[in-house]
Structure formats: C-alpha cells, structure tokens
Coordinates of C-alpha atoms and ligand atoms in Angstrom, one line a residue:
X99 CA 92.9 100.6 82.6
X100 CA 90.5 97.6 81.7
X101 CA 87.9 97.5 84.2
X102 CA 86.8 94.2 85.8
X103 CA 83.7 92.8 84.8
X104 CA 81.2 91.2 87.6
X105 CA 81.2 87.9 85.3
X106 CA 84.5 87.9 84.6
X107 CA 85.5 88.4 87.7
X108 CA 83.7 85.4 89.6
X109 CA 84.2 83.0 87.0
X110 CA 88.2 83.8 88.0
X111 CA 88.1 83.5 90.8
X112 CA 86.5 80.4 91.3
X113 CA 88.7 79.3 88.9
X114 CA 91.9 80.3 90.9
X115 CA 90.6 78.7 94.1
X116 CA 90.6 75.6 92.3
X117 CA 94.4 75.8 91.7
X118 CA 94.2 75.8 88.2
X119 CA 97.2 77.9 86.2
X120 CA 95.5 80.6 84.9
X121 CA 97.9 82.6 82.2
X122 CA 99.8 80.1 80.7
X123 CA 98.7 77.2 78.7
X124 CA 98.4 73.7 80.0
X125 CA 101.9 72.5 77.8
X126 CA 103.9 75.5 79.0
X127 CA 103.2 75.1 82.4
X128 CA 104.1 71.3 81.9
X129 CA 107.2 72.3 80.6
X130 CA 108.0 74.5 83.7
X131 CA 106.9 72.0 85.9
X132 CA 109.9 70.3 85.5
X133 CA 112.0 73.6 86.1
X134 CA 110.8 75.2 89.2
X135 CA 110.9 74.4 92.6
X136 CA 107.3 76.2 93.8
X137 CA 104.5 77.7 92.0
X138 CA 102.2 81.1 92.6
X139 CA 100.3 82.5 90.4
X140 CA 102.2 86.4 90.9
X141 CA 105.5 87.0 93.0
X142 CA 106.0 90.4 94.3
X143 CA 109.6 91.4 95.3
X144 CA 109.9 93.8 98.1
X145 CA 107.9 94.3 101.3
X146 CA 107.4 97.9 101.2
X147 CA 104.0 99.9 100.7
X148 CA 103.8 99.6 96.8
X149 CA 104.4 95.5 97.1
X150 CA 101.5 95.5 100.2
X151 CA 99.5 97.4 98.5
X152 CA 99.9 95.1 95.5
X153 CA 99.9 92.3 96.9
X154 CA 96.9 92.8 99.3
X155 CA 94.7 93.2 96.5
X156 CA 95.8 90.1 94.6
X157 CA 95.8 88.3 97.7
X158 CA 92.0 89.7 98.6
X159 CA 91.0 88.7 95.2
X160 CA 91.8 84.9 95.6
X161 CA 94.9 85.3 93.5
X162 CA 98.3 83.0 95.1
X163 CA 100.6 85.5 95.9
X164 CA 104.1 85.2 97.4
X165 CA 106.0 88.1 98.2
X166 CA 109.8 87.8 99.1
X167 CA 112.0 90.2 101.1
X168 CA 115.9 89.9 101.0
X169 CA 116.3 91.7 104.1
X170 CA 115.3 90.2 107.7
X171 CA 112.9 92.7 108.5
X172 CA 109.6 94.1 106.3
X173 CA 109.0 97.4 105.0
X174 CA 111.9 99.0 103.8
X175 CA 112.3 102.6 103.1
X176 CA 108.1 102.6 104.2
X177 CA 108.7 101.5 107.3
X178 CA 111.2 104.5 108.3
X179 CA 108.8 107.0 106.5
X180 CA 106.4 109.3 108.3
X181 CA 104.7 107.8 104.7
X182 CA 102.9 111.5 104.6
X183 CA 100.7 111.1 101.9
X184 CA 99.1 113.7 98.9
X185 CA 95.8 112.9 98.2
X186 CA 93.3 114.8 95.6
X187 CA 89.6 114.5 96.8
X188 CA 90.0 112.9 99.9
X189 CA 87.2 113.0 102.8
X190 CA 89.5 115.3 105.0
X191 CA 89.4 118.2 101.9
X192 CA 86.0 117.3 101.4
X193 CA 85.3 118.1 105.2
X194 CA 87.4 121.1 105.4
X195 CA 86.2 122.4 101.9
X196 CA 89.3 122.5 100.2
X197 CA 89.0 123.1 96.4
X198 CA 91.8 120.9 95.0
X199 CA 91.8 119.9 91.0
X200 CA 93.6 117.3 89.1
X201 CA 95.4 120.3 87.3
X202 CA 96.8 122.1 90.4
X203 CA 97.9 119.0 91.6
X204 CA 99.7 118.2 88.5
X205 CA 101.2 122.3 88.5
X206 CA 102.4 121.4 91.8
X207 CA 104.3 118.2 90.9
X208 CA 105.5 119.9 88.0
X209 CA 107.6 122.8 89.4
X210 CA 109.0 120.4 91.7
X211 CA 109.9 118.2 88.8
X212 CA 111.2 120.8 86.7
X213 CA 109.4 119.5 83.8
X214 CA 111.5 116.2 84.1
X215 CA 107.8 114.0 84.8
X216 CA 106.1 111.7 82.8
X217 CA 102.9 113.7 82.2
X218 CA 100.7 110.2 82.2
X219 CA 102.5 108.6 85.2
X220 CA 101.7 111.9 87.2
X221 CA 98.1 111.9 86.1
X222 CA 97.7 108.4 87.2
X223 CA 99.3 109.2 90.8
X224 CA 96.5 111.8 91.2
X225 CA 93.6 110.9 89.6
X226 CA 94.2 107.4 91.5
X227 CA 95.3 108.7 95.2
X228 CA 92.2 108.9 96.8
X229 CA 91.0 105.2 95.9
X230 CA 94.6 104.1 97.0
X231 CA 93.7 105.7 100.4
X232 CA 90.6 104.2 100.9
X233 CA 91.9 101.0 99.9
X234 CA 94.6 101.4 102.6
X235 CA 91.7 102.1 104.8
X236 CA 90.4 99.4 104.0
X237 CA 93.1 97.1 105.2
X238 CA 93.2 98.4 108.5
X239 CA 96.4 101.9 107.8
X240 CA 94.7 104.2 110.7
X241 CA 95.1 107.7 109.6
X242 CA 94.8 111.3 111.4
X243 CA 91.7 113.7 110.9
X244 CA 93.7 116.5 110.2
X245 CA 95.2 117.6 106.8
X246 CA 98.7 118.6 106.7
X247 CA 99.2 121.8 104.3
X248 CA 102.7 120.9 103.4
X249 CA 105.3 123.3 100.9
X250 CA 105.4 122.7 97.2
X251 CA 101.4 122.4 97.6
X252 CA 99.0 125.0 96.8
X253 CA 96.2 123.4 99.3
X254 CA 96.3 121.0 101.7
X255 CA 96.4 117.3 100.8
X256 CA 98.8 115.9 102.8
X257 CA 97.3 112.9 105.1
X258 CA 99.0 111.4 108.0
X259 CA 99.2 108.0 109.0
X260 CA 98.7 107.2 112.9
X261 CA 101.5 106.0 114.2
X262 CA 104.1 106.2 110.9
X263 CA 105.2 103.9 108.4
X264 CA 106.0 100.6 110.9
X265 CA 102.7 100.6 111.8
X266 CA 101.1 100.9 108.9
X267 CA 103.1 98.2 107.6
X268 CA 103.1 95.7 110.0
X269 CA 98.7 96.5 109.8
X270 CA 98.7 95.9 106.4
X271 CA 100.9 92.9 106.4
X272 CA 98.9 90.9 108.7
X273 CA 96.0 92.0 106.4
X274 CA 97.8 90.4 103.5
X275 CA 98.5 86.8 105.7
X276 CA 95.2 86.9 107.0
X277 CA 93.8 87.0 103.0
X278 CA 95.9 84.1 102.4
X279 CA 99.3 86.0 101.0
X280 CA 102.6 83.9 101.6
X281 CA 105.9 85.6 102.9
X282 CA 108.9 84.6 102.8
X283 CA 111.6 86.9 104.3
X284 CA 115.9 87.0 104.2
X285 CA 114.9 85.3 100.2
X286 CA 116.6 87.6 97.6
X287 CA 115.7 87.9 93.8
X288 CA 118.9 87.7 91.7
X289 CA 117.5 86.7 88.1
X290 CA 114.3 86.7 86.1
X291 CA 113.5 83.7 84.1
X292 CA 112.0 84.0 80.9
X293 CA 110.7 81.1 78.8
X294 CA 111.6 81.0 74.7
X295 CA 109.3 83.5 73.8
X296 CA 110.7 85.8 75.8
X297 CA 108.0 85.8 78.5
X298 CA 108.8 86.4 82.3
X299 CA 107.8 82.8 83.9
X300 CA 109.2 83.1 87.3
X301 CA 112.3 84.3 88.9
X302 CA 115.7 82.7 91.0
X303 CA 116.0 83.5 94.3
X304 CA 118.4 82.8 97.2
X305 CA 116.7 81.5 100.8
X306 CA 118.2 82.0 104.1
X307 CA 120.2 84.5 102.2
X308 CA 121.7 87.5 105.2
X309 CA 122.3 90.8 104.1
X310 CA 126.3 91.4 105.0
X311 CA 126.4 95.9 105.9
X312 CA 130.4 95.6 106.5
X313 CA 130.5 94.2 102.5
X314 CA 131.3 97.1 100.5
X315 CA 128.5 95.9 97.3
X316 CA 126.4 93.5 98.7
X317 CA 124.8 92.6 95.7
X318 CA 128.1 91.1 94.0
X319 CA 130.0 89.9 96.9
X320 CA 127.4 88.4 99.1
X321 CA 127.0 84.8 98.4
X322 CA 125.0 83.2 101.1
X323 CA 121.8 81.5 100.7
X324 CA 120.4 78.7 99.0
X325 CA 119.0 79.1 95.3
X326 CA 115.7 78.1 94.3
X327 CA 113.3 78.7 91.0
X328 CA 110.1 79.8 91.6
X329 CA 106.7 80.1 89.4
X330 CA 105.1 82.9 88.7
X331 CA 102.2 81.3 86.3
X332 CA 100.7 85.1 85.4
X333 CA 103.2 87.9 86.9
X334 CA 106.2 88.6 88.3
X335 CA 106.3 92.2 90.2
X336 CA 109.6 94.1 91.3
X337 CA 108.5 96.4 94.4
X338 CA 112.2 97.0 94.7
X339 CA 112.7 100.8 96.2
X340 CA 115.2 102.9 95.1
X341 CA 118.9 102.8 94.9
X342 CA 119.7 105.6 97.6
X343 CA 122.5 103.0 99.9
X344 CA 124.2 102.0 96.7
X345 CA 127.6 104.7 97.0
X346 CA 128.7 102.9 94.3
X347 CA 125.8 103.2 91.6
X348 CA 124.7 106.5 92.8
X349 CA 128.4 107.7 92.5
X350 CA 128.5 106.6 88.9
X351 CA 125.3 108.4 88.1
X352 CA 126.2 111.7 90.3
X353 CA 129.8 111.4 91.8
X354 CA 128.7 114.4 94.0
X355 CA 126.6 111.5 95.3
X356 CA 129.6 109.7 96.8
X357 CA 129.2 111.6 100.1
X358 CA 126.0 111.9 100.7
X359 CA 124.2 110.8 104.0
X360 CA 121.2 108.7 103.9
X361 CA 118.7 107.7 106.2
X362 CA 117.4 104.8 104.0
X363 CA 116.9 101.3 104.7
X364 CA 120.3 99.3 104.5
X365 CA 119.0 97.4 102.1
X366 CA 118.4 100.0 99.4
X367 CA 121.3 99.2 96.8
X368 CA 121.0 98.6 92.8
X369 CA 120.7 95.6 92.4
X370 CA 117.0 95.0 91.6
X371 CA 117.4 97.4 89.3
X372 CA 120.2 95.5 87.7
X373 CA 118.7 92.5 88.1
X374 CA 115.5 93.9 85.7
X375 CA 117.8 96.1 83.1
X376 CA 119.6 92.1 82.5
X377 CA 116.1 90.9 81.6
X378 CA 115.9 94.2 79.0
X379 CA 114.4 97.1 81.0
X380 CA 115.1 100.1 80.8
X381 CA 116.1 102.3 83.7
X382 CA 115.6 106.1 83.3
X383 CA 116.5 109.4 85.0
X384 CA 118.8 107.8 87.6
X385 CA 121.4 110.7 87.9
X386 CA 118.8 112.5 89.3
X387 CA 118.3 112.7 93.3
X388 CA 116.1 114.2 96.2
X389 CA 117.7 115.4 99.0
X390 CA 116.3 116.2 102.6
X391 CA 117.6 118.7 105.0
X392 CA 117.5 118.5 108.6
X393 CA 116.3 122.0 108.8
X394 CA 114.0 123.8 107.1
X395 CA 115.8 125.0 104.2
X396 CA 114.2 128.6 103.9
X397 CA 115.5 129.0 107.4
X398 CA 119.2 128.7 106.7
X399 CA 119.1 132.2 104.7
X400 CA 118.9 134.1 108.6
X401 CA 122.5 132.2 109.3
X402 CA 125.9 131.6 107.4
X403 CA 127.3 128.2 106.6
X404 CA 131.1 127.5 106.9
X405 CA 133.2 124.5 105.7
X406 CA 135.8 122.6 107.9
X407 CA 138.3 126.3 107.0
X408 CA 135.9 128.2 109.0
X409 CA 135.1 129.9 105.0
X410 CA 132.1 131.2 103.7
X411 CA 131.6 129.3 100.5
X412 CA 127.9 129.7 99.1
X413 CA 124.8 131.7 99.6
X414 CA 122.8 130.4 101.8
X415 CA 119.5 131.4 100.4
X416 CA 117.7 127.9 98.0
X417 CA 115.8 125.2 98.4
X418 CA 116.8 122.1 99.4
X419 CA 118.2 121.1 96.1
X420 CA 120.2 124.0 95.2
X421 CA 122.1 124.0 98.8
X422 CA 122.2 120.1 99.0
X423 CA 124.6 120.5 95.4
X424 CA 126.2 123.2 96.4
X425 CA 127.4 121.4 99.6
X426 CA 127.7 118.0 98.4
X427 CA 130.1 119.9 95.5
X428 CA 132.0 122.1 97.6
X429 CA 133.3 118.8 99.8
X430 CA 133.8 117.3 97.0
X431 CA 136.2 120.2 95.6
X432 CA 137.7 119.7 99.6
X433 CA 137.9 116.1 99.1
X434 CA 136.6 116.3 102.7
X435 CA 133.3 113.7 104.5
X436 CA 133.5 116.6 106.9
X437 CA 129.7 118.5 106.8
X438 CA 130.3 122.3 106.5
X439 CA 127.8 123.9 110.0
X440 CA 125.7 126.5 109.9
X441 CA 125.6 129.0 112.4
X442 CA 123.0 131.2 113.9
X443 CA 122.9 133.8 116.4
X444 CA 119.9 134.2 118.9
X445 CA 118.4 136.7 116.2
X446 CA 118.8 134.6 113.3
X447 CA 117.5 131.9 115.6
X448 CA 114.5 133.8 116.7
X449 CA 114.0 134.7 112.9
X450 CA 113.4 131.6 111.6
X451 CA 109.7 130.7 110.6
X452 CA 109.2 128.3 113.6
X453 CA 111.4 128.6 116.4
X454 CA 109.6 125.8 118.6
X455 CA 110.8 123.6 115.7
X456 CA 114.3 125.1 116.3
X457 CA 114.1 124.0 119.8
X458 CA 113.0 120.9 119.2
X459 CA 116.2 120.3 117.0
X460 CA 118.3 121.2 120.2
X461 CA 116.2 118.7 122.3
X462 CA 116.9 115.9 119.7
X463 CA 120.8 116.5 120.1
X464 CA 120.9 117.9 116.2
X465 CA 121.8 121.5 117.0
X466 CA 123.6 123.0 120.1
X467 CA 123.7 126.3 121.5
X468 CA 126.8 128.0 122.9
X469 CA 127.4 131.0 125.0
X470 CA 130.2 132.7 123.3
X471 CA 132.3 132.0 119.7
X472 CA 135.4 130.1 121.3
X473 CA 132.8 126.9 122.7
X474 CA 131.0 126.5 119.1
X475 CA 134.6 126.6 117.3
X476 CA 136.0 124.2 120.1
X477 CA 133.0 121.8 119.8
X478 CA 133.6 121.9 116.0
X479 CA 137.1 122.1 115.4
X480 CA 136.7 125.3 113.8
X481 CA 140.1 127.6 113.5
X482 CA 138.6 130.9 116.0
X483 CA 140.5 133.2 114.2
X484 CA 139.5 132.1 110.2
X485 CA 135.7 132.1 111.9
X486 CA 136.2 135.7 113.4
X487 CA 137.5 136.7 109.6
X488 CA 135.0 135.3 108.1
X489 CA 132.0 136.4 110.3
X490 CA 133.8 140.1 109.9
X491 CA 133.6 140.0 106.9
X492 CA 129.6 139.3 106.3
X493 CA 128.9 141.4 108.9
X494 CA 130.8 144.3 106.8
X495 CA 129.0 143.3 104.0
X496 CA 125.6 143.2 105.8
X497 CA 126.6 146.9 106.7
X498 CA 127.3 147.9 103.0
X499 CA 124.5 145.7 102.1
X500 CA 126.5 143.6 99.9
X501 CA 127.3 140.1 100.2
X502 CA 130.2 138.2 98.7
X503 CA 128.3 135.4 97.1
X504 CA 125.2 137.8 96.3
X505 CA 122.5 136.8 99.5
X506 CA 120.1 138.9 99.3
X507 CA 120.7 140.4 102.6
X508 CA 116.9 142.0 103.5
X509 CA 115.6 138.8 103.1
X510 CA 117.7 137.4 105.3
X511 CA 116.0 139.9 107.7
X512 CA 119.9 141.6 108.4
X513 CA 120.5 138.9 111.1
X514 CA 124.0 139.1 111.8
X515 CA 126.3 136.9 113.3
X516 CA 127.2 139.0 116.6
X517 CA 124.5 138.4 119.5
X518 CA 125.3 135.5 122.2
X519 CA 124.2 132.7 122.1
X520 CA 124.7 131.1 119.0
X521 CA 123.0 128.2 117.6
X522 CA 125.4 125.7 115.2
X523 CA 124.3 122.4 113.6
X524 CA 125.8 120.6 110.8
X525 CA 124.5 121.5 107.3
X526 CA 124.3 117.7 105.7
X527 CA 122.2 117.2 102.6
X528 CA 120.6 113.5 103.0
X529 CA 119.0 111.3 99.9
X530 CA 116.3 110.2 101.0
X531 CA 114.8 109.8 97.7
X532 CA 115.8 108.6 93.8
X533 CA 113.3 109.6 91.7
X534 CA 115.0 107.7 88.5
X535 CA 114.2 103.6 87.9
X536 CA 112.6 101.1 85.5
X537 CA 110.8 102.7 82.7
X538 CA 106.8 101.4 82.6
X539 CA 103.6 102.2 81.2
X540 CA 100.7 103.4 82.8
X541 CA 99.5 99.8 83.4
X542 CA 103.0 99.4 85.7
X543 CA 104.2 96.9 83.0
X544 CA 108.1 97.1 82.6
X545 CA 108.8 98.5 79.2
X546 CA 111.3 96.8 76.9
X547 CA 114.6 99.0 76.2
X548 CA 115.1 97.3 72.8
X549 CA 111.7 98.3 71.6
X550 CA 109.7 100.3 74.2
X551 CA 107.5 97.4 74.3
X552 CA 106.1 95.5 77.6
X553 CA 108.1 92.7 78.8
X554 CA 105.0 90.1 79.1
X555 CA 104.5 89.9 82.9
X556 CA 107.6 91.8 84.2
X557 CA 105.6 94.9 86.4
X558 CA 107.1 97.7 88.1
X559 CA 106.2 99.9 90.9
X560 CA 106.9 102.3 93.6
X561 CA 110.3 104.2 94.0
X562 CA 111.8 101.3 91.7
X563 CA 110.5 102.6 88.6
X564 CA 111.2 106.3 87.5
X565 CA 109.4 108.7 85.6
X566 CA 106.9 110.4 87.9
X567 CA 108.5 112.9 90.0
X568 CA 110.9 114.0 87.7
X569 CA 114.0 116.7 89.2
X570 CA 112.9 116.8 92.7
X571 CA 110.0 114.8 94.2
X572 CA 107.0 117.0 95.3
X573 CA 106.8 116.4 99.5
X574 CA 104.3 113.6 100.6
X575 CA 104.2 112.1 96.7
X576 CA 105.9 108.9 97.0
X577 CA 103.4 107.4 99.2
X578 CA 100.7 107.8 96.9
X579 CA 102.7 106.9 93.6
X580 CA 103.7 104.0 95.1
X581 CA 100.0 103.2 96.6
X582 CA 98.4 104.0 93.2
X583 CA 101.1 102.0 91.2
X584 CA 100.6 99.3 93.5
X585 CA 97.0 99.3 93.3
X586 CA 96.7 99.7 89.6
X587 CA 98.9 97.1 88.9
X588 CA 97.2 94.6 90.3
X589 CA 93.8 95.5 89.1
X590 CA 96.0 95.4 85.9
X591 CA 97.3 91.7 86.5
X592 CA 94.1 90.1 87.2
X593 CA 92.0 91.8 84.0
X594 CA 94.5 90.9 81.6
X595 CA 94.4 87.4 83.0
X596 CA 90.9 86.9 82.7
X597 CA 89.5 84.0 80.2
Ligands
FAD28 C1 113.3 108.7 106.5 C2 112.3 108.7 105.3 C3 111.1 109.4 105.4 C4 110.3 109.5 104.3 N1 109.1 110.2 104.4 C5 108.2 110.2 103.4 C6 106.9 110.8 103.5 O1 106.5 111.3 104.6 N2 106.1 110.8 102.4 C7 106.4 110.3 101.2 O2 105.7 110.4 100.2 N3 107.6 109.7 101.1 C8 108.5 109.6 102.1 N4 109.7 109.0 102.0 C9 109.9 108.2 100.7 C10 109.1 106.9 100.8 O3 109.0 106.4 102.1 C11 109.6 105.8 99.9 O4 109.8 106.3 98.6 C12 108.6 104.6 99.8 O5 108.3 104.2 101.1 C13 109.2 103.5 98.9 O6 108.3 102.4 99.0 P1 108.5 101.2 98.0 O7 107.4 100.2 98.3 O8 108.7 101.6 96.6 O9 109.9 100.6 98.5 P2 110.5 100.3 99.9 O10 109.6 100.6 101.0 O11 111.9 100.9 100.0 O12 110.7 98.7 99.9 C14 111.5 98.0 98.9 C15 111.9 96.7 99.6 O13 112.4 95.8 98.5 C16 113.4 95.0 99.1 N5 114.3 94.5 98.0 C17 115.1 95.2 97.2 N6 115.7 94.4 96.4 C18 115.3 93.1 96.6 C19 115.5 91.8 96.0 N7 116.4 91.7 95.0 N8 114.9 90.8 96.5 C20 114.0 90.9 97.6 N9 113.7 92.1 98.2 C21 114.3 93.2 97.7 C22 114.1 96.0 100.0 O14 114.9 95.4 101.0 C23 113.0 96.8 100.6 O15 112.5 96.2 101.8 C24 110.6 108.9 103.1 C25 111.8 108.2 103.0 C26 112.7 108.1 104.0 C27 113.9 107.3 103.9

C-alpha cells in the first residue's frame, strides 16, 4: 500500500474542500455532468462495518462521501453480530502478555480454511487488525477489557464490543454524519456506470425503493423506487455482505443449501454481487459456506441425533461443518424442512464441556427437558416405538463398544441414552457466513474476470468479496477482514488520487 505523504496529503485536501473533482479530468467530468443527477467524490454501497469503516475515513479526511443502504434500517449482518473481533498485537494481549505472531495467526486461519485462503488477503487481515481497532476506537466502538480465548485460535485475540454490533454501528454512524458523510437509506444500487474507457464513473440507483420479504427474489421482481444516476468522480465501493438469504443463489451453488436456516439480515441476497459480475468481476469460491450451530458442536458427541423417523443417521462426533453437511444432506435425501433433534440424557447433559451454557439454552426456550421418553417424543412428533429401537440399539452398541456409524464411543464419555430427564433440542445447521464473493487485490480493488486486471475505481470489501477465509471462516475473523479491508481501501482511494 502507498503511504500518504504529509504534502500530499494537505494539498488534497484543501483541494477537495474547495469542491473541485479530483480524479477525473475537467472534459470528462463535463461530459458526465450532463448524465448524472448528483455528484460525490466516492459512493459506498452498504451500511455495514466494512462500508463505516470505509467511509468514516474518507469522510474524516475531507473526502464527499455518500453511502447508500437499500434496506430501511443500517448495519446489516453487523448490526445482528456479537462483531467478536481477532486481533494480532492488540493492547489487551499486550497487557495480559500474550505471545501472538503474524504466522500463528495465519496457521490458525489456515486449518479453518483448509488451504482454500488467499495467502496475501489473509496477511493483510492480520498484519492490519490492530490499526483497524484502534481506528474503530477512535470513532467512538467501546470495547471490553477482557480477551476472549475463542476455538480455532491458539491464543487469545478475540475482542469484544460493548454492547454488540447495533451499538457499535449506530456510534460509528453518527461519527460518519458528524465528519460530514451523507446517507441515504431505502436507495438501492442496481447498475454500475462505466464511461468509454471502461472506467467506473458512478452507479444507478433506485430511491424510496422498499425491500418486499413475501417476494420470492427481491432483486428481480421488486420494482419500486425511483431511479437516479449518481457521481462517483474517484470511487465507487460495493460494501455489499454476503449472499446468505438468497435460497435461490446459494441453492445453485450448494443445493444442500436450499434448507438451510439463517439468522442474517433480510436483506442479504445476490444481487450486489450480480450487479458487480455485470460490470466484469469476478466472483470466487461461492459454493462454499460457514455454518453455525446453536450448540457447541463438540458437545453433541455425549448425545444421539435422530431425524423426523425417530433413526440414527450419522455420527455425531465433527465440527460444525462436517455435521451441518451431513444434516443439511440427510434432509435433503428425506426431502424433509423438518430439523433432525438431538437428544441427551442428564449424563450426557452433565457431560458436556459447560453445562451453565446448557442451561442457559433451556432458559432461552432452545432446548427442553422432559421427565420420561413418551413427553420428548410427544413434543416432537417422534414415533415412541422407532425411538425406543433406535435408542436400543446404541445403547447395545455402547455395551459391545461398537457403534453403527463408527462414534468413537469413549470419547463420547459412554453417555447413554437411559437416565431421566432428558434434554432434546433441534439440531439445525444455520449460515451465518459466505466466505465466497468478488475477487480483488490487496488494495480492495475489484479485479477484472476477463483479464485479472483492476476495474479502475470499482473496490470491494467485507463479506462481499471472497478469498480470505477460504473452507470455513476462522471464529471472530470477519470483523477484522471487513475492518482492515475497509480501512485499507480507503487509505487506498485517497493515495491513488493524489496530484
Ligand atoms: C448472527 C450473526 C453473528 C455474527 N457474529 C460474528 C462475530 O461475532 N464475529 C465475526 O467476525 N463475524 C460475525 N458474524 C459475521 C459478520 O457479522 C459479518 O460477516 C459482517 O458483519 C459483514 O459486514 P459487511 O460490512 O461486509 O456487510 P453487512 O454488515 O452485511 O452489510 C451489508 C449491507 O449492504 C446492504 N446492501 C446489499 N446490497 C445492496 C445494494 N444493492 N444497494 C444498497 N445496499 C445494499 C445490505 O442491506 C446490508 O445492510 C456474524 C454474523 C451473524 C449473522
């Protein structure tokens, strides 16, 4: 990355505070005068962390910035998230002494990923996180003094924010007005308009558009709103999110992904993405997905987990991806949205790695606890007799110690299924994640598919672009990819605009 000089830097920005267009010359933006109905100097799309981020910075640096959100609230998927976030060097390791490195970090991301992650983009993510945090200090994100030593990671890294994502959202976006940013909310980006040379000049939007839930694809049959052109005279930045709502596009990529639950924002469909691969970019690793589990996964191993028959049908010892396939498969193979439930009894229950956890799932309503076999099967609609068979039969094989789908049955500490009360919840993978999207290069600048070559002033960032995480997103890494691709990318915009 360029760095800024002092110079440089003053001379543009007393420039921009004059008004003047900055990166494109005097006859082009004449010619685009006539075209557009409002000018800015960059438009980011989205309203999540990675566009606030962004978009802060620009704004804080004199730039005129709009950013646009299609839906009626901000924040997106950000503003649902605990936005946990992995961060190499911070003041909180530094405090507690933890010895963290740039290559344990990157061996953590990588067995998550399987290999699958852009070596550069991961470097970037780490080297970068702990100036992303302080710049999210900066504008006003409150986080906890204690670090969170989360699995997947070798230390502890993981920072909280006070109060979760819609705090540190709505913080930050009242930083962002206060520095002179614009908003404009309910305005959806459908095109990107290039000029003759192929150069991203601004984009088409629709105002007052309203986001319609009942329509089954949004993005093609919702035609509300009112469309405008706007400017962008030096960048036009898609903070889009990922794709996790879309059944359709996800289902294409992964048709296991057809019934998989989601706690995303409604708003999270493919159309961005569409919206950039029509202007030439080039979306990558999109079949892939990260699931969530509303249980600790390495807990499930002390249970069994039965399908709408009341059957066995998988081990129930992996991490969240494995069982989140094997499910999603298994009711595919059923043709079933009913969620297989797994079952525990109070030894299994009292086996698990933090049973105050496992209580708190039964104060939240998630799991319920029954006094005999005949009230969980009632509650459930489970046939009594097929679940009697079936818990016979593990508990023979727990006996012979040999299970029919190969558990490894000491690990699973022997819990049986035979000691009132039980415990049952359903077993229902949710994507919470896509780690595939736009392809860009480590100065967030979407990447042509045609030649691997930047699209001048198309930028990417966040969970819109894909690369970084690769099979399965390491816990607590999309806040800081998104933070450090925001960050760097507008650092990015305003060097390569200097004069
Ligand atoms: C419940 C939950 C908990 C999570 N917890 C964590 C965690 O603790 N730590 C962690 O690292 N990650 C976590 N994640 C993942 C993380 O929160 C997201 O990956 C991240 O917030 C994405 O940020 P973003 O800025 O890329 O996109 P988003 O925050 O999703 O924002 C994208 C925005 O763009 C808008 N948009 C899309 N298309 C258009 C368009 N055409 N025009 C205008 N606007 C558009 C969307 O409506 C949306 O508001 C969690 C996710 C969920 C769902």
């Amino acid at each position: 990355m360029k760095k800024i000089s002092r110079r440089k830097f003053i001379s543009f920005a007393a420039i921009s505070a004059l008004g003047f267009p900055l990166s494109i010359n005097a006859s082009q933006d004449k010619k685009n005068n006539e075209k557009f109905d409002e000018y800015y100097d960059v438009i980011v799309v989205g309203s999540g962390i990675s566009a606030h981020i962004c978009a802060t910075y620009l704004a804080k640096n004199k730039i005129n910035v709009l950013m646009i959100e299609k839906m009626d609230r901000i924040g997106g998927n950000s503003a649902l998230s605990q936005q946990d976030f992995a961060v190499m060097g911070s003041d909180l390791q530094k405090k507690e002494n933890i010895q963290d490195s740039v290559e344990l970090f990157l061996k953590d991301l990588n067995k998550a990923g399987e290999g699958y992650n852009h070596k550069e983009q991961s470097l970037r993510l780490i080297k970068y996180s702990n100036e992303a945090y302080e710049f999210a200090k900066s504008c006003g994100i409150k986080y906890s003094d204690k670090l969170k030593f989360l699995g997947g990671h070798s230390v502890p890294r993981t920072i909280q924010t006070i109060g979760g994502g819609g705090k540190a959202i709505q913080t930050i976006h009242n930083t962002f007005l206060k520095e002179g940013g614009k908003f404009k909310k309910e305005t959806k980006c459908d095109e990107i308009i290039k000029n003759d040379k192929g150069e991203v000049v601004g984009i088409e939007v629709r105002e007052n558009y309203r986001f319609d839930r009942n329509l089954k694809n949004d993005d093609r049959e919702n035609k509300t709103g009112i469309k405008k052109r706007y400017c962008a005279r030096m960048a036009v930045v898609f903070a889009t999110g990922g794709f996790s709502r879309d059944v359709e596009y996800r289902s294409i990529e992964n048709p296991r992904l057809k019934r998989a639950y989601t706690p995303s924002n409604l708003g999270q469909t493919a159309g961005a993405l569409k919206t950039m691969a029509k202007a030439g970019a080039n979306p990558v690793q999109v079949s892939l997905s990260r699931f969530s589990f509303g249980i600790p996964t390495e807990d499930l191993i002390y249970g069994i987990i039965v399908d709408k028959n009341a059957q066995r049908f998988m081990n129930e010892d992996g991490d969240r991806q494995v069982l989140s396939n094997k499910i999603l498969a298994h009711m595919d193979n059923l043709e079933t949205d009913i969620y297989p439930i797994v079952i525990f009894d109070s030894n299994g229950f009292s086996n698990s790695h933090d049973p105050r956890r496992m209580q708190s799932f039964i104060s939240s309503g998630k799991m319920f606890r029954f006094e005999n076999l005949e009230e969980l099967s009632n509650f459930f609609d489970l046939d009594l007799n097929e679940l009697k068979k079936t818990i016979n039969e593990y508990e023979q094989g727990l006996s012979n110690q040999k299970d029919k789908f190969e558990k490894d049955l000491s690990k699973s500490k022997n819990s049986g299924i035979n000691k009132a009360p039980f415990y049952a919840m359903k077993a229902m993978p949710s994507l919470s994640y896509t780690p595939g999207g736009i392809f860009i290069d480590t100065n967030m600048k979407v990447l042509s598919i045609e030649n691997n070559q930047p699209i001048k002033n198309l930028y990417a960032i966040g969970e819109a672009t894909g690369g970084v995480h690769g099979a399965s997103r390491l816990t607590s890494c999309s806040i800081p990819d998104c933070m450090t691709s925001g960050l760097l990318c507008a650092k990015n915009i305003i060097s390569e605009k200097l004069i």
